[in-house]
Amino acid sequence: MLGSLPPLPPTDRPELPRVRLDVRAVGSTRAVTYEVGASEFLIGGASGCDLRLPTPNLPPVVAQLIRKPDGVRVRRLTPILPVLLNGTPLPANTPTLVNAGDTLTLGGVEIVLA
């Protein structure tokens, strides 16, 4: 079960795009929403991740979202776990531009970007 984080304060960097993540287990209709308030957002199994996934034997950090003035990118940080963007595998360690409505799938979780 995904735990809910307290809402983050509004970003203090208005030049960065606003990002909301709707996170749900694959096949579930119930989502938990996260606001990305920092310039980067880590997803994985480690306690220091902004979004901790409840998957057993998960790498400490699986993916990173990066907010920059010119857009939002996702970077897959582990070669051992696939990360899909709209059903297509992401290459490891390559920042890839994402848009509102895109879906990331990793570790049994779907993340819709808004």
PDB file of C-alpha atoms in Angstrom:
ATOM      1  CA  MET A   1       0.000   0.000   0.000  1.00  0.00           C
ATOM      2  CA  LEU A   2       1.365   3.421  -0.868  1.00  0.00           C
ATOM      3  CA  GLY A   3       1.699   5.819   2.007  1.00  0.00           C
ATOM      4  CA  SER A   4       0.657   9.407   1.623  1.00  0.00           C
ATOM      5  CA  LEU A   5       3.162  12.186   2.159  1.00  0.00           C
ATOM      6  CA  PRO A   6       2.155  15.530   3.602  1.00  0.00           C
ATOM      7  CA  PRO A   7       1.620  18.147   0.901  1.00  0.00           C
ATOM      8  CA  LEU A   8       4.727  20.099   0.023  1.00  0.00           C
ATOM      9  CA  PRO A   9       4.694  23.882   0.247  1.00  0.00           C
ATOM     10  CA  PRO A  10       4.353  25.699  -3.066  1.00  0.00           C
ATOM     11  CA  THR A  11       7.603  25.930  -4.954  1.00  0.00           C
ATOM     12  CA  ASP A  12       9.798  28.912  -4.257  1.00  0.00           C
ATOM     13  CA  ARG A  13      11.032  28.764  -7.852  1.00  0.00           C
ATOM     14  CA  PRO A  14       8.177  29.991 -10.064  1.00  0.00           C
ATOM     15  CA  GLU A  15      10.299  29.547 -13.209  1.00  0.00           C
ATOM     16  CA  LEU A  16      10.048  25.756 -12.811  1.00  0.00           C
ATOM     17  CA  PRO A  17       7.041  23.862 -14.176  1.00  0.00           C
ATOM     18  CA  ARG A  18       4.478  22.715 -11.601  1.00  0.00           C
ATOM     19  CA  VAL A  19       4.251  18.940 -11.393  1.00  0.00           C
ATOM     20  CA  ARG A  20       1.656  16.694  -9.773  1.00  0.00           C
ATOM     21  CA  LEU A  21       1.956  12.909  -9.704  1.00  0.00           C
ATOM     22  CA  ASP A  22      -1.060  10.614  -9.462  1.00  0.00           C
ATOM     23  CA  VAL A  23       0.333   7.304  -8.197  1.00  0.00           C
ATOM     24  CA  ARG A  24      -1.567   4.013  -8.145  1.00  0.00           C
ATOM     25  CA  ALA A  25      -0.778   0.314  -8.037  1.00  0.00           C
ATOM     26  CA  VAL A  26      -1.027  -1.250 -11.511  1.00  0.00           C
ATOM     27  CA  GLY A  27      -4.665  -2.250 -12.068  1.00  0.00           C
ATOM     28  CA  SER A  28      -5.998  -0.110  -9.205  1.00  0.00           C
ATOM     29  CA  THR A  29      -8.285   2.894  -9.568  1.00  0.00           C
ATOM     30  CA  ARG A  30      -7.354   4.517  -6.249  1.00  0.00           C
ATOM     31  CA  ALA A  31      -4.560   7.081  -6.588  1.00  0.00           C
ATOM     32  CA  VAL A  32      -2.402   9.009  -4.153  1.00  0.00           C
ATOM     33  CA  THR A  33      -1.369  12.486  -5.319  1.00  0.00           C
ATOM     34  CA  TYR A  34       2.043  14.052  -4.770  1.00  0.00           C
ATOM     35  CA  GLU A  35       3.072  17.615  -5.544  1.00  0.00           C
ATOM     36  CA  VAL A  36       6.679  17.906  -6.680  1.00  0.00           C
ATOM     37  CA  GLY A  37       8.025  20.987  -4.923  1.00  0.00           C
ATOM     38  CA  ALA A  38      11.775  20.523  -5.350  1.00  0.00           C
ATOM     39  CA  SER A  39      13.887  20.635  -8.495  1.00  0.00           C
ATOM     40  CA  GLU A  40      14.335  16.860  -8.247  1.00  0.00           C
ATOM     41  CA  PHE A  41      12.144  14.025  -6.971  1.00  0.00           C
ATOM     42  CA  LEU A  42      13.517  10.534  -6.273  1.00  0.00           C
ATOM     43  CA  ILE A  43      11.507   7.309  -6.647  1.00  0.00           C
ATOM     44  CA  GLY A  44      12.647   3.996  -5.189  1.00  0.00           C
ATOM     45  CA  GLY A  45      12.815   1.749  -2.168  1.00  0.00           C
ATOM     46  CA  ALA A  46      15.178   3.743   0.082  1.00  0.00           C
ATOM     47  CA  SER A  47      13.918   5.751   3.016  1.00  0.00           C
ATOM     48  CA  GLY A  48      15.411   8.939   1.526  1.00  0.00           C
ATOM     49  CA  CYS A  49      13.268   8.755  -1.625  1.00  0.00           C
ATOM     50  CA  ASP A  50      10.474  11.279  -2.092  1.00  0.00           C
ATOM     51  CA  LEU A  51       8.220   8.434  -3.272  1.00  0.00           C
ATOM     52  CA  ARG A  52       8.927   5.104  -1.604  1.00  0.00           C
ATOM     53  CA  LEU A  53       7.539   2.116  -3.494  1.00  0.00           C
ATOM     54  CA  PRO A  54       6.286  -0.916  -1.537  1.00  0.00           C
ATOM     55  CA  THR A  55       7.884  -3.466  -3.878  1.00  0.00           C
ATOM     56  CA  PRO A  56      10.121  -6.138  -2.272  1.00  0.00           C
ATOM     57  CA  ASN A  57      13.811  -6.230  -3.312  1.00  0.00           C
ATOM     58  CA  LEU A  58      13.511  -2.867  -5.064  1.00  0.00           C
ATOM     59  CA  PRO A  59      16.736  -0.953  -5.810  1.00  0.00           C
ATOM     60  CA  PRO A  60      17.293   1.975  -3.419  1.00  0.00           C
ATOM     61  CA  VAL A  61      16.684   4.571  -6.159  1.00  0.00           C
ATOM     62  CA  VAL A  62      14.896   3.635  -9.398  1.00  0.00           C
ATOM     63  CA  ALA A  63      14.128   6.943 -11.120  1.00  0.00           C
ATOM     64  CA  GLN A  64      14.552  10.683 -10.792  1.00  0.00           C
ATOM     65  CA  LEU A  65      12.227  13.457 -11.962  1.00  0.00           C
ATOM     66  CA  ILE A  66      14.038  16.696 -12.749  1.00  0.00           C
ATOM     67  CA  ARG A  67      12.241  20.045 -13.078  1.00  0.00           C
ATOM     68  CA  LYS A  68      14.006  22.680 -15.179  1.00  0.00           C
ATOM     69  CA  PRO A  69      12.686  25.897 -16.704  1.00  0.00           C
ATOM     70  CA  ASP A  70      12.504  24.220 -20.135  1.00  0.00           C
ATOM     71  CA  GLY A  71      10.505  21.186 -18.944  1.00  0.00           C
ATOM     72  CA  VAL A  72      10.394  18.050 -16.817  1.00  0.00           C
ATOM     73  CA  ARG A  73      12.602  15.054 -17.438  1.00  0.00           C
ATOM     74  CA  VAL A  74      12.730  11.533 -16.027  1.00  0.00           C
ATOM     75  CA  ARG A  75      15.930   9.551 -15.662  1.00  0.00           C
ATOM     76  CA  ARG A  76      16.072   5.807 -14.982  1.00  0.00           C
ATOM     77  CA  LEU A  77      18.826   5.268 -12.423  1.00  0.00           C
ATOM     78  CA  THR A  78      19.034   1.472 -12.276  1.00  0.00           C
ATOM     79  CA  PRO A  79      19.781  -0.978 -15.078  1.00  0.00           C
ATOM     80  CA  ILE A  80      18.085  -3.891 -13.266  1.00  0.00           C
ATOM     81  CA  LEU A  81      14.492  -2.624 -13.161  1.00  0.00           C
ATOM     82  CA  PRO A  82      12.623  -1.476 -16.265  1.00  0.00           C
ATOM     83  CA  VAL A  83      10.945   1.914 -16.234  1.00  0.00           C
ATOM     84  CA  LEU A  84       8.325   2.421 -18.939  1.00  0.00           C
ATOM     85  CA  LEU A  85       7.218   5.772 -20.326  1.00  0.00           C
ATOM     86  CA  ASN A  86       3.831   5.336 -22.018  1.00  0.00           C
ATOM     87  CA  GLY A  87       4.656   1.638 -22.455  1.00  0.00           C
ATOM     88  CA  THR A  88       8.129   2.178 -23.966  1.00  0.00           C
ATOM     89  CA  PRO A  89      11.252   1.259 -21.945  1.00  0.00           C
ATOM     90  CA  LEU A  90      13.468   4.161 -20.906  1.00  0.00           C
ATOM     91  CA  PRO A  91      17.217   3.827 -21.454  1.00  0.00           C
ATOM     92  CA  ALA A  92      19.299   3.890 -18.265  1.00  0.00           C
ATOM     93  CA  ASN A  93      20.796   7.200 -17.132  1.00  0.00           C
ATOM     94  CA  THR A  94      19.359   9.273 -20.000  1.00  0.00           C
ATOM     95  CA  PRO A  95      17.156  12.255 -19.050  1.00  0.00           C
ATOM     96  CA  THR A  96      13.972  11.999 -21.142  1.00  0.00           C
ATOM     97  CA  LEU A  97      11.448  14.808 -21.560  1.00  0.00           C
ATOM     98  CA  VAL A  98       7.979  14.043 -20.152  1.00  0.00           C
ATOM     99  CA  ASN A  99       4.688  15.870 -20.607  1.00  0.00           C
ATOM    100  CA  ALA A 100       1.381  16.221 -18.786  1.00  0.00           C
ATOM    101  CA  GLY A 101      -0.642  13.044 -19.266  1.00  0.00           C
ATOM    102  CA  ASP A 102       2.407  10.781 -19.664  1.00  0.00           C
ATOM    103  CA  THR A 103       2.457   7.558 -17.630  1.00  0.00           C
ATOM    104  CA  LEU A 104       5.500   6.016 -15.954  1.00  0.00           C
ATOM    105  CA  THR A 105       5.279   2.358 -14.957  1.00  0.00           C
ATOM    106  CA  LEU A 106       7.820   0.883 -12.551  1.00  0.00           C
ATOM    107  CA  GLY A 107       7.892  -1.588  -9.707  1.00  0.00           C
ATOM    108  CA  GLY A 108       4.187  -2.422 -10.001  1.00  0.00           C
ATOM    109  CA  VAL A 109       3.139   1.242  -9.854  1.00  0.00           C
ATOM    110  CA  GLU A 110       1.718   3.627 -12.465  1.00  0.00           C
ATOM    111  CA  ILE A 111       2.523   7.331 -12.167  1.00  0.00           C
ATOM    112  CA  VAL A 112       0.542   9.798 -14.262  1.00  0.00           C
ATOM    113  CA  LEU A 113       2.146  13.227 -14.612  1.00  0.00           C
ATOM    114  CA  ALA A 114       0.024  16.362 -14.520  1.00  0.00           C
TER     115      ALA A 114
END
